[in-house]
Coordinates of C-alpha atoms in Angstrom, one line a residue:
M119 CA 238.0 104.9 87.7
S120 CA 238.8 100.9 86.4
A121 CA 236.2 100.8 84.0
A122 CA 237.7 104.2 82.1
I123 CA 241.5 102.2 83.1
R124 CA 240.3 99.2 80.9
F125 CA 239.2 101.1 77.8
F126 CA 243.0 102.8 77.7
L127 CA 244.5 99.8 78.5
K128 CA 242.5 97.6 75.8
R129 CA 244.0 99.7 73.1
H130 CA 247.4 97.8 72.9
Q131 CA 246.6 95.0 74.8
G132 CA 249.6 93.5 73.0
I133 CA 252.2 95.6 74.4
Y134 CA 250.8 95.4 77.8
A135 CA 250.9 91.9 77.8
W136 CA 254.7 91.9 77.0
L137 CA 254.7 94.7 79.9
V138 CA 253.3 91.9 82.6
C139 CA 255.7 89.2 81.5
A140 CA 258.7 91.6 81.9
L141 CA 257.3 92.7 85.0
V142 CA 256.9 89.2 86.6
V143 CA 260.6 88.4 85.5
S144 CA 262.1 91.6 86.6
A145 CA 260.3 90.8 90.3
L146 CA 261.7 87.4 90.6
L147 CA 264.7 88.6 89.3
E148 CA 265.0 91.4 92.4
A149 CA 264.2 88.6 94.8
L150 CA 266.7 86.4 93.8
S151 CA 269.1 89.5 93.6
V152 CA 268.0 90.0 97.4
G153 CA 268.9 86.3 98.2
A154 CA 272.4 86.1 96.3
L155 CA 273.5 88.2 99.4
F156 CA 273.1 85.3 101.4
P157 CA 276.1 83.1 100.1
L158 CA 278.4 86.5 99.8
V159 CA 277.9 87.4 103.2
A160 CA 278.4 83.5 104.4
E161 CA 281.4 83.0 102.3
V162 CA 283.3 86.1 103.8
L163 CA 282.3 85.3 107.2
G164 CA 283.1 82.0 106.5
S165 CA 280.0 80.6 107.7
K166 CA 278.8 77.1 106.9
Q167 CA 276.3 76.2 104.6
N168 CA 272.9 74.9 106.3
D169 CA 269.2 75.3 105.6
S170 CA 268.6 77.5 108.4
G171 CA 267.6 80.3 106.0
G172 CA 265.0 78.2 103.9
R173 CA 265.4 76.1 100.8
V174 CA 266.0 79.2 98.3
L175 CA 268.6 80.9 100.2
S176 CA 270.3 77.1 100.7
A177 CA 270.1 76.3 96.8
L178 CA 271.4 79.9 96.3
H179 CA 274.6 79.1 98.2
A180 CA 274.6 75.7 96.5
A181 CA 274.5 77.0 92.9
L182 CA 278.3 78.5 94.1
T183 CA 279.5 74.5 93.6
V184 CA 278.8 74.8 89.4
S185 CA 279.9 78.6 89.3
P186 CA 282.4 78.9 86.8
V187 CA 284.9 80.6 89.1
S188 CA 286.7 78.5 92.1
D189 CA 287.0 80.7 94.5
P190 CA 283.7 80.8 96.5
V191 CA 284.1 84.6 97.6
L192 CA 284.4 85.2 93.9
G193 CA 281.7 83.0 92.8
A194 CA 279.1 84.9 95.2
V195 CA 280.4 87.9 93.7
F196 CA 279.7 86.3 90.2
L197 CA 276.4 85.0 91.4
L198 CA 275.0 88.1 92.4
V199 CA 276.3 90.5 89.9
A200 CA 274.7 88.4 87.1
L201 CA 271.5 88.2 89.0
V202 CA 271.8 92.1 89.2
T203 CA 272.6 92.2 85.4
L204 CA 269.5 90.5 84.1
K205 CA 267.3 92.2 86.8
A206 CA 268.6 95.6 85.2
V207 CA 268.3 94.1 81.1
T208 CA 264.5 92.9 82.0
T209 CA 263.9 96.1 83.9
L210 CA 265.1 98.7 80.6
C211 CA 262.6 96.2 78.6
R212 CA 260.1 96.9 81.3
D213 CA 260.1 100.6 81.2
Y214 CA 260.7 100.5 77.2
L215 CA 257.4 98.8 77.1
T216 CA 255.9 101.1 79.3
A217 CA 256.9 104.4 78.1
A218 CA 255.8 102.6 74.3
G219 CA 252.2 101.7 75.8
S220 CA 251.9 105.1 77.4
A221 CA 252.7 107.7 74.6
Q222 CA 250.8 105.6 72.0
V223 CA 247.8 105.7 74.0
V224 CA 248.3 109.2 74.7
C225 CA 249.0 110.3 71.0
E226 CA 245.7 108.1 69.7
V227 CA 243.7 109.9 72.1
K228 CA 244.7 113.2 71.7
Q229 CA 243.7 112.5 68.0
D230 CA 240.9 110.9 69.1
L231 CA 239.4 113.6 70.9
F232 CA 240.5 116.4 67.9
F233 CA 238.8 114.2 65.5
R234 CA 235.7 114.1 67.3
L235 CA 235.7 117.7 67.6
L236 CA 235.8 118.0 64.0
R237 CA 232.9 115.6 64.1
A238 CA 231.1 117.6 66.5
P239 CA 227.6 119.6 66.2
Y240 CA 227.9 123.4 65.9
Q241 CA 225.4 123.7 69.3
Y242 CA 228.1 121.4 71.2
F243 CA 231.0 124.2 71.5
F244 CA 228.0 126.2 73.3
D245 CA 227.7 123.6 75.3
H246 CA 231.1 123.4 76.5
R247 CA 233.4 126.1 77.7
H248 CA 236.4 126.8 75.5
E249 CA 238.7 126.3 78.4
E250 CA 237.0 123.0 79.0
L251 CA 238.0 121.8 75.8
S252 CA 241.3 122.7 75.4
Y253 CA 241.9 121.2 78.7
R254 CA 240.5 118.3 77.7
L255 CA 243.4 118.3 74.5
T256 CA 246.0 119.6 76.3
S257 CA 246.8 118.6 80.2
A258 CA 243.8 115.5 80.7
P259 CA 245.5 113.6 78.2
Q260 CA 249.3 114.2 79.5
S261 CA 247.6 113.1 83.2
L262 CA 246.6 110.0 81.2
G263 CA 250.0 109.2 80.3
L264 CA 251.4 109.8 84.1
T265 CA 248.6 107.5 84.9
L266 CA 249.7 104.6 82.9
L267 CA 253.2 104.9 83.6
L268 CA 252.1 105.2 87.4
L269 CA 249.9 102.0 86.8
S270 CA 252.5 99.9 85.4
S271 CA 254.8 100.8 88.1
L272 CA 252.2 100.5 90.9
V273 CA 251.7 96.8 89.6
S274 CA 255.8 96.1 89.1
Q275 CA 256.0 97.3 92.8
G276 CA 253.2 95.1 94.1
V277 CA 254.8 92.1 92.2
I278 CA 258.2 92.9 93.8
I279 CA 256.2 92.7 97.1
L280 CA 255.1 89.2 96.2
A281 CA 258.2 88.0 95.2
I282 CA 260.5 89.1 98.8
C283 CA 257.4 87.6 100.5
A284 CA 257.5 84.8 99.1
L285 CA 261.4 84.7 99.7
L286 CA 261.0 86.2 103.3
I287 CA 258.3 83.3 104.1
T288 CA 260.8 80.3 103.1
I289 CA 263.4 82.2 105.8
S290 CA 260.9 82.2 108.5
W291 CA 257.2 82.1 108.1
Q292 CA 256.2 83.1 111.1
L293 CA 257.8 86.3 111.7
T294 CA 257.0 87.2 108.0
G295 CA 253.1 86.5 109.0
G296 CA 253.3 88.5 112.1
L297 CA 254.9 91.7 109.8
M298 CA 252.8 91.2 107.3
V299 CA 249.5 91.4 109.5
I300 CA 250.7 94.4 111.5
G301 CA 252.2 96.2 108.3
G302 CA 249.3 95.2 106.1
L303 CA 246.5 97.1 108.7
L304 CA 248.8 99.9 108.9
Y305 CA 248.9 100.0 105.2
L306 CA 245.2 100.1 104.8
A307 CA 244.2 102.5 107.5
L308 CA 246.9 105.1 106.2
R309 CA 246.1 104.7 102.5
N310 CA 242.3 105.0 102.8
M311 CA 243.0 108.4 104.7
A312 CA 245.8 110.0 102.2
K313 CA 243.5 108.3 99.1
R314 CA 240.7 110.6 100.2
V315 CA 242.5 113.7 100.5
S316 CA 244.5 112.8 96.8
H317 CA 240.8 112.4 95.3
V318 CA 239.6 115.7 96.6
V319 CA 242.9 117.2 95.6
G320 CA 242.5 115.8 92.4
R321 CA 239.3 117.3 91.5
Q322 CA 240.2 120.8 92.7
R323 CA 243.2 120.8 90.4
T324 CA 241.4 119.8 87.6
S325 CA 238.8 122.9 88.4
A326 CA 241.6 125.0 88.7
L327 CA 243.9 124.2 86.0
T328 CA 240.7 124.7 83.9
R329 CA 240.0 128.1 85.5
E330 CA 243.7 128.9 84.8
I331 CA 243.4 128.1 81.1
G332 CA 240.4 130.2 80.8
V333 CA 242.3 133.2 82.4
V334 CA 245.0 132.7 79.8
S335 CA 242.0 132.1 76.6
E336 CA 240.4 135.4 78.1
Y337 CA 243.0 137.7 78.4
L338 CA 244.5 136.8 75.0
A339 CA 241.4 137.0 73.2
G340 CA 240.8 140.3 74.6
I341 CA 244.7 141.8 74.1
K342 CA 243.6 144.9 72.3
E343 CA 240.9 146.0 74.6
I344 CA 242.7 145.1 77.7
M345 CA 245.9 146.7 76.8
T346 CA 244.3 149.7 75.6
G347 CA 241.9 149.7 78.9
G348 CA 245.0 149.7 81.0
N349 CA 243.5 147.2 83.3
G350 CA 245.5 143.7 83.0
S351 CA 246.5 143.8 86.5
R352 CA 242.7 142.2 86.9
W353 CA 243.9 139.0 84.8
L354 CA 247.0 139.1 86.4
D355 CA 245.3 139.2 90.0
S356 CA 243.2 135.6 88.8
Y357 CA 246.3 133.8 87.3
R358 CA 248.1 134.6 90.6
K359 CA 245.2 133.5 92.6
E360 CA 244.8 130.2 91.0
G361 CA 248.4 129.5 90.7
D362 CA 248.8 129.8 94.8
F363 CA 245.7 127.4 95.1
L364 CA 247.7 125.0 92.6
R365 CA 250.8 125.2 94.2
T366 CA 248.9 124.4 97.9
L367 CA 246.9 121.5 96.6
Y368 CA 250.5 120.1 94.8
V369 CA 252.2 120.9 98.3
K370 CA 249.3 119.0 100.4
D371 CA 249.3 115.9 97.6
G372 CA 252.8 115.3 98.1
L373 CA 252.8 115.4 101.4
W374 CA 249.8 112.7 101.8
Q375 CA 251.6 110.7 99.3
S376 CA 254.9 110.0 101.6
V377 CA 253.3 109.8 104.8
P378 CA 252.0 105.9 104.1
G379 CA 255.5 104.9 103.3
V380 CA 257.7 106.7 106.3
A381 CA 255.4 105.1 108.8
I382 CA 255.0 101.8 107.1
E383 CA 259.0 101.8 107.3
W384 CA 259.3 103.1 111.1
V385 CA 256.7 100.4 112.2
F386 CA 258.4 97.5 110.4
F387 CA 262.1 98.5 111.5
L388 CA 261.3 99.1 115.3
L389 CA 259.3 95.2 115.1
I390 CA 262.4 93.7 113.9
G391 CA 264.5 95.8 116.1
V392 CA 262.2 94.4 119.3
L393 CA 262.8 90.9 117.3
A394 CA 266.3 91.3 117.6
G395 CA 266.3 92.3 121.2
V396 CA 264.3 89.3 122.1
Q397 CA 266.8 86.7 120.5
H398 CA 269.4 89.0 121.8
G399 CA 268.0 88.5 125.0
M400 CA 267.3 84.4 124.6
G401 CA 270.9 83.9 123.8
Q402 CA 270.3 83.2 120.1
S403 CA 272.1 86.1 118.3
G404 CA 275.8 84.6 119.3
S405 CA 275.9 82.1 116.2
T406 CA 278.1 83.4 113.3
A407 CA 275.7 81.1 110.9
A408 CA 272.7 83.1 112.0
F409 CA 274.3 86.7 111.1
P410 CA 274.2 86.3 107.1
V411 CA 270.4 85.1 107.5
M412 CA 269.5 88.1 109.5
A413 CA 271.1 90.0 107.0
V414 CA 269.6 89.1 104.3
Y415 CA 266.0 89.0 105.8
S416 CA 266.6 92.7 107.0
Y417 CA 267.6 93.9 103.9
A418 CA 264.3 92.1 101.8
V419 CA 262.3 93.8 104.4
Y420 CA 263.6 97.0 103.5
R421 CA 263.5 96.4 99.6
M422 CA 259.8 95.2 100.7
I423 CA 259.3 98.6 102.2
R424 CA 260.5 100.5 100.0
A425 CA 258.8 98.7 97.2
L426 CA 255.5 99.5 99.6
S427 CA 256.0 103.0 100.1
L428 CA 256.6 103.4 96.1
M429 CA 253.4 101.5 95.8
S430 CA 251.9 103.9 98.1
A431 CA 252.9 107.0 96.4
Y432 CA 251.8 105.5 93.0
K433 CA 248.1 104.8 94.3
L434 CA 248.0 108.4 95.6
R435 CA 249.2 109.9 92.8
L436 CA 246.4 107.8 90.8
A437 CA 244.0 109.0 92.7
S438 CA 244.6 112.5 92.4
Q439 CA 244.5 111.9 88.2
S440 CA 241.5 109.9 88.5
S441 CA 239.1 113.1 88.0
D442 CA 241.0 113.6 84.4
I443 CA 240.8 110.1 83.6
E444 CA 237.4 110.0 83.9
L445 CA 237.1 113.4 81.9
L446 CA 238.8 111.8 79.0
Y447 CA 236.5 108.6 79.0
R448 CA 233.3 110.9 79.4
A449 CA 234.7 112.9 76.1
L450 CA 235.3 109.8 74.2
Q451 CA 232.5 107.9 75.0
E452 CA 230.1 110.8 74.0
E453 CA 227.3 109.9 71.5
F454 CA 227.2 112.6 68.4
P455 CA 224.4 112.4 65.6
E456 CA 225.3 110.3 62.7
Q457 CA 226.7 112.7 59.9
K458 CA 226.1 111.5 55.7
T459 CA 229.1 110.6 54.5
S460 CA 227.8 110.2 50.6
G461 CA 225.2 111.7 49.0
R462 CA 222.5 110.2 46.2
K463 CA 224.1 112.1 43.7
P464 CA 226.9 115.2 43.1
V465 CA 226.0 118.5 44.7
C466 CA 224.6 120.8 41.7
F467 CA 223.0 123.6 41.9
S468 CA 221.0 124.9 38.8
S469 CA 218.1 126.8 39.7
S470 CA 216.8 127.6 43.2
L471 CA 217.8 127.3 46.6
A472 CA 214.7 127.2 48.7
F473 CA 213.3 127.4 52.6
D474 CA 210.0 125.1 53.0
N475 CA 208.1 126.3 55.5
V476 CA 211.1 125.9 57.8
S477 CA 210.8 126.3 61.7
F478 CA 213.8 126.5 64.1
R479 CA 214.5 126.2 67.8
Y480 CA 217.7 125.9 69.5
P481 CA 218.2 123.2 71.9
N482 CA 217.7 124.0 75.6
R483 CA 214.9 127.1 74.3
S484 CA 211.2 127.2 74.2
D485 CA 210.8 129.9 72.0
Y486 CA 211.4 129.5 68.5
A487 CA 213.9 131.4 66.0
L488 CA 212.4 130.6 63.4
R489 CA 209.0 130.5 62.2
Q490 CA 207.3 129.0 59.1
V491 CA 210.0 130.8 57.0
T492 CA 209.4 130.0 52.7
L493 CA 211.6 131.2 50.9
A494 CA 213.2 130.6 47.4
I495 CA 216.9 132.0 46.1
Q496 CA 217.0 132.0 42.5
R497 CA 220.7 131.0 41.1
G498 CA 222.5 133.7 39.6
T499 CA 220.6 136.2 41.9
T500 CA 221.6 138.6 45.0
T501 CA 219.5 138.3 48.1
A502 CA 220.0 140.5 50.4
I503 CA 218.5 139.8 54.3
V504 CA 217.9 142.4 56.9
G505 CA 216.4 142.9 60.1
Q506 CA 217.6 144.0 63.7
S507 CA 219.5 141.7 66.0
G508 CA 217.3 138.6 67.0
S509 CA 215.3 138.6 63.8
G510 CA 216.6 135.3 63.1
K511 CA 219.2 136.2 59.8
T512 CA 221.9 134.3 61.2
T513 CA 219.8 131.3 62.4
L514 CA 218.6 131.2 58.7
M515 CA 222.3 131.0 57.4
N516 CA 223.3 128.8 60.0
L517 CA 220.9 126.6 58.9
L518 CA 221.7 126.7 55.1
L519 CA 225.9 126.4 56.1
C520 CA 224.6 122.9 58.2
L521 CA 225.5 124.0 61.3
Y522 CA 221.9 122.7 62.6
A523 CA 219.3 121.3 61.0
P524 CA 215.9 122.4 60.5
T525 CA 213.4 121.8 63.8
E526 CA 210.4 121.8 61.1
G527 CA 210.2 121.5 57.4
R528 CA 212.9 121.3 54.8
L529 CA 215.7 123.1 52.8
L530 CA 215.5 122.3 48.7
L531 CA 218.4 122.4 46.8
D532 CA 216.9 122.4 43.2
G533 CA 213.8 120.8 44.3
E534 CA 215.3 118.1 46.6
D535 CA 216.1 117.8 50.4
L536 CA 219.2 119.1 51.3
S537 CA 219.8 116.5 53.8
D538 CA 220.0 113.9 51.4
Y539 CA 223.6 115.2 49.9
D540 CA 226.9 115.2 51.6
S541 CA 226.9 118.3 53.7
K542 CA 230.9 118.7 53.1
E543 CA 230.3 118.2 49.6
W544 CA 227.7 121.0 50.0
L545 CA 229.9 123.4 51.9
M546 CA 232.6 123.0 49.1
T547 CA 229.8 125.2 46.8
V548 CA 229.5 127.4 49.7
G549 CA 232.1 130.6 50.3
Y550 CA 231.3 132.3 53.5
V551 CA 232.5 135.7 54.8
S552 CA 231.4 136.4 58.0
Q553 CA 231.7 139.6 60.2
E554 CA 235.1 139.1 61.9
A555 CA 237.4 137.4 59.4
F556 CA 239.5 134.7 61.5
L557 CA 242.6 135.0 60.0
I558 CA 245.8 132.3 61.1
N559 CA 249.4 133.5 62.2
D560 CA 250.7 132.8 58.6
T561 CA 251.2 134.6 55.3
I562 CA 248.6 136.1 53.6
A563 CA 249.1 133.4 50.5
E564 CA 248.1 130.9 53.5
N565 CA 245.6 132.7 55.1
I566 CA 243.7 132.9 51.4
R567 CA 244.7 129.1 50.7
F568 CA 243.7 128.4 54.1
G569 CA 244.4 124.6 54.1
H570 CA 243.2 124.0 50.6
A571 CA 246.6 122.3 49.3
G572 CA 245.4 122.2 45.6
C573 CA 245.2 125.7 45.4
S574 CA 247.9 127.1 43.0
R575 CA 249.8 130.3 43.6
A576 CA 248.2 131.6 40.4
D577 CA 244.8 130.5 42.2
V578 CA 245.3 132.4 45.2
E579 CA 246.6 135.6 43.4
A580 CA 243.3 136.0 41.1
A581 CA 241.6 135.6 44.3
G582 CA 243.4 138.2 46.0
H583 CA 243.2 140.3 42.9
A584 CA 239.1 140.1 42.8
A585 CA 239.0 140.5 46.6
Y586 CA 240.7 143.8 45.9
V587 CA 243.7 142.2 48.0
D588 CA 246.3 143.0 46.0
E589 CA 245.8 146.8 46.3
F590 CA 247.7 147.0 49.7
V591 CA 249.6 143.5 48.9
R592 CA 251.6 145.3 46.3
D593 CA 253.0 148.0 49.0
L594 CA 254.3 145.1 51.6
P595 CA 258.0 144.1 51.2
Q596 CA 257.1 140.5 51.0
G597 CA 254.0 140.7 49.5
Y598 CA 251.5 137.5 49.6
E599 CA 254.4 136.1 51.9
T600 CA 253.8 138.5 54.6
V601 CA 253.1 136.9 57.9
V602 CA 249.5 138.5 59.1
G603 CA 250.4 137.9 62.7
A604 CA 248.2 136.3 65.3
R605 CA 244.5 137.1 63.9
G606 CA 245.6 139.2 61.5
M607 CA 246.9 141.7 64.1
A608 CA 249.4 143.0 61.7
L609 CA 246.2 144.3 59.4
S610 CA 243.6 146.5 59.4
G611 CA 239.8 145.3 59.6
G612 CA 239.0 146.1 56.4
Q613 CA 242.6 144.4 55.0
R614 CA 241.3 141.5 57.1
Q615 CA 238.0 141.3 55.2
R616 CA 239.2 140.9 51.7
I617 CA 241.5 138.0 52.5
A618 CA 238.1 136.3 53.9
I619 CA 236.7 137.3 50.5
A620 CA 240.2 136.2 48.6
R621 CA 239.7 133.5 50.7
A622 CA 236.0 132.4 49.6
L623 CA 236.7 133.0 46.3
V624 CA 239.2 130.7 45.8
R625 CA 237.3 127.8 46.7
R626 CA 235.3 128.6 43.4
P627 CA 232.1 128.4 45.0
Q628 CA 228.6 128.5 43.2
I629 CA 227.1 130.6 46.3
L630 CA 228.4 133.4 48.3
I631 CA 227.3 134.5 51.7
F632 CA 228.1 137.7 53.6
D633 CA 227.4 137.4 56.6
E634 CA 227.7 141.1 58.2
A635 CA 230.9 141.2 56.3
T636 CA 230.9 145.3 56.3
S637 CA 229.2 146.1 59.6
A638 CA 232.4 146.6 61.8
L639 CA 234.4 148.7 58.9
D640 CA 234.7 152.4 58.7
E641 CA 233.2 154.0 55.7
V642 CA 236.2 153.8 53.4
S643 CA 236.7 149.9 53.9
E644 CA 233.1 149.7 53.9
A645 CA 233.1 151.2 50.3
M646 CA 236.0 148.9 49.2
I647 CA 234.4 145.5 50.0
Q648 CA 231.0 147.2 48.9
R649 CA 233.2 147.7 45.6
A650 CA 234.6 143.8 45.7
M651 CA 230.9 142.4 46.3
D652 CA 229.2 144.6 43.4
E653 CA 231.6 143.9 40.9
L654 CA 231.2 139.6 42.1
K655 CA 227.4 139.9 41.8
N656 CA 227.4 138.5 38.3
G657 CA 229.4 135.4 38.6
Y658 CA 227.6 133.9 41.9
T659 CA 224.6 133.6 43.6
M660 CA 225.1 136.3 46.4
I661 CA 223.2 136.0 50.0
V662 CA 224.0 139.3 52.0
I663 CA 222.9 139.7 55.5
A664 CA 223.5 143.1 57.0
H665 CA 222.2 145.5 59.4
R666 CA 223.4 148.7 57.2
V667 CA 220.5 149.2 54.5
S668 CA 223.2 151.3 52.3
T669 CA 224.9 147.2 51.6
V670 CA 221.9 146.0 50.2
R671 CA 220.2 148.5 48.3
N672 CA 221.5 146.7 45.2
A673 CA 220.0 143.6 45.8
D674 CA 217.7 141.4 43.1
R675 CA 215.6 141.3 46.5
I676 CA 215.5 142.1 49.9
I677 CA 214.5 139.8 52.4
V678 CA 213.1 142.0 56.0
M679 CA 212.7 140.0 58.8
E680 CA 211.4 140.0 62.1
G681 CA 210.9 138.0 65.2
G682 CA 211.9 135.1 63.1
R683 CA 209.7 135.4 60.5
I684 CA 209.7 137.2 56.4
I685 CA 207.8 140.2 57.1
E686 CA 208.4 142.1 53.7
I687 CA 209.9 141.1 50.6
G688 CA 211.1 143.0 47.7
T689 CA 213.4 145.7 45.6
H690 CA 215.0 148.6 47.4
D691 CA 212.5 150.9 45.4
E692 CA 209.4 148.5 46.2
L693 CA 210.1 148.4 50.1
V694 CA 210.6 152.3 50.5
A695 CA 207.6 153.1 48.4
S696 CA 205.5 150.8 50.5
R697 CA 206.7 152.8 53.6
G698 CA 206.6 149.7 55.7
R699 CA 209.4 148.1 58.4
Y700 CA 212.3 148.1 55.4
S701 CA 211.7 152.0 55.2
F702 CA 211.7 152.5 59.1
L703 CA 215.4 150.5 59.0
M704 CA 216.4 153.1 56.7
A705 CA 215.7 155.9 58.6
S706 CA 216.8 154.7 62.0
S707 CA 220.5 154.3 63.0
L708 CA 220.9 151.3 61.5
A709 CA 220.8 152.4 57.4

């Protein structure tokens, strides 16, 4: 975990350098504030100044002679209040720097993680569970923030222990040495035991929280089917199970964090009591001069024990956060393939888009999804791709959308390798409509605009008109400003698809891809979408992927795929006449 912590601390070395200075000054003032009790108690009791308390206490007592207050008791009060005030100011500075550094690091880490998701290859989202990615962006960064706060507090208490220990040594190095040896051995024994427990608890908590997020995500994703099926109790039971497990972990972790501090405090004060009893038996406790020293020593030991107790709790809490820190560290160290940031020349689709002997195999798969596909799509034409599930249609489009790169072969744009162009610039020339329209919980206008700030209201309405969105928008009280709800739940499937088409059109693309855009719709909705597609044929190069032959019969050319290969090419009439695979698809339930 140390390498991971150093990685995050390096992000703001300046803030943490000032923080270290504040920690040291605050710890020194803490020790001096404890020592300032000596002159106050001594003056109240009327004890004579002597060197029995060591140099530091004697120096603090001697400081009363230069106090602006003539009365020695009031002078001692003034000295104590002044030191405590200075300590309070430096403590506030310390806490501010701690909070500022932690908040800044967490904010940057979350933004870096999300930026990396934008750069991640498409396969990455298949290799990682969505709840795991959600956990990385939400809960894990909060653990990082807590870790940085705990680390600062841990160092702070450590420096305070050193400062008070130095004060105790100046009073009695023999007694202090004995206490340190006994207390140190006890602390190490208890800490190692509790640390193992906290580390295991931390890993179990991360796993349980990830599963809990998964339960919620799954429930929200399938809310319609769950509600209509009336089986929401299954998700409630799962959520309760994870919640009960997390509650047990929190109780166990909290209990073990308290054990070392409680045990150490008990042993320390037992030893002080024994030593005081020994001194009393030896007749050394009757001196009034010894009481202020004993009082300061006992209070200093108490402060040190309190610091040790806090330090122990902080270290155990750090151990319980270690799995999240390692998770973030690994996530920020993952290597992604380099993406092309600029092309050799602007993208211009003027004649043809071609697949040149393209084969493709998905990562961690031995079989090929595409095998030696050669296909040319001419500008201004409509090309339909049909075939049963698993035939390679979607994989072909995934390559065209730069979600994957060919394993073998090339994609050519006007005869030049598509990989030579900037993928983002290329995708701006493509309008894509999928089987399930993704809508955000915003207005219809914003769903059409979909983040393209340069699209005016006129552009939005023009695209809506071309996609027949205005046919149902005119009946809505707020028109294009109607909020569609989460995932467009306020709209029908056909209405969502028309918005998706309008979204593709508002980009003013050169190529329109319809990927099973009508397969999940009823006949009326399909007819509406089909009419919109037919009217768009003359202005765009269109690629239509479909199961239903009825969707593609008017295409200029139909590509029939099977087993990752192209097995037939022709118009609807030509393929029907050939009585091949296309005819079978027409006659089957897919037609």
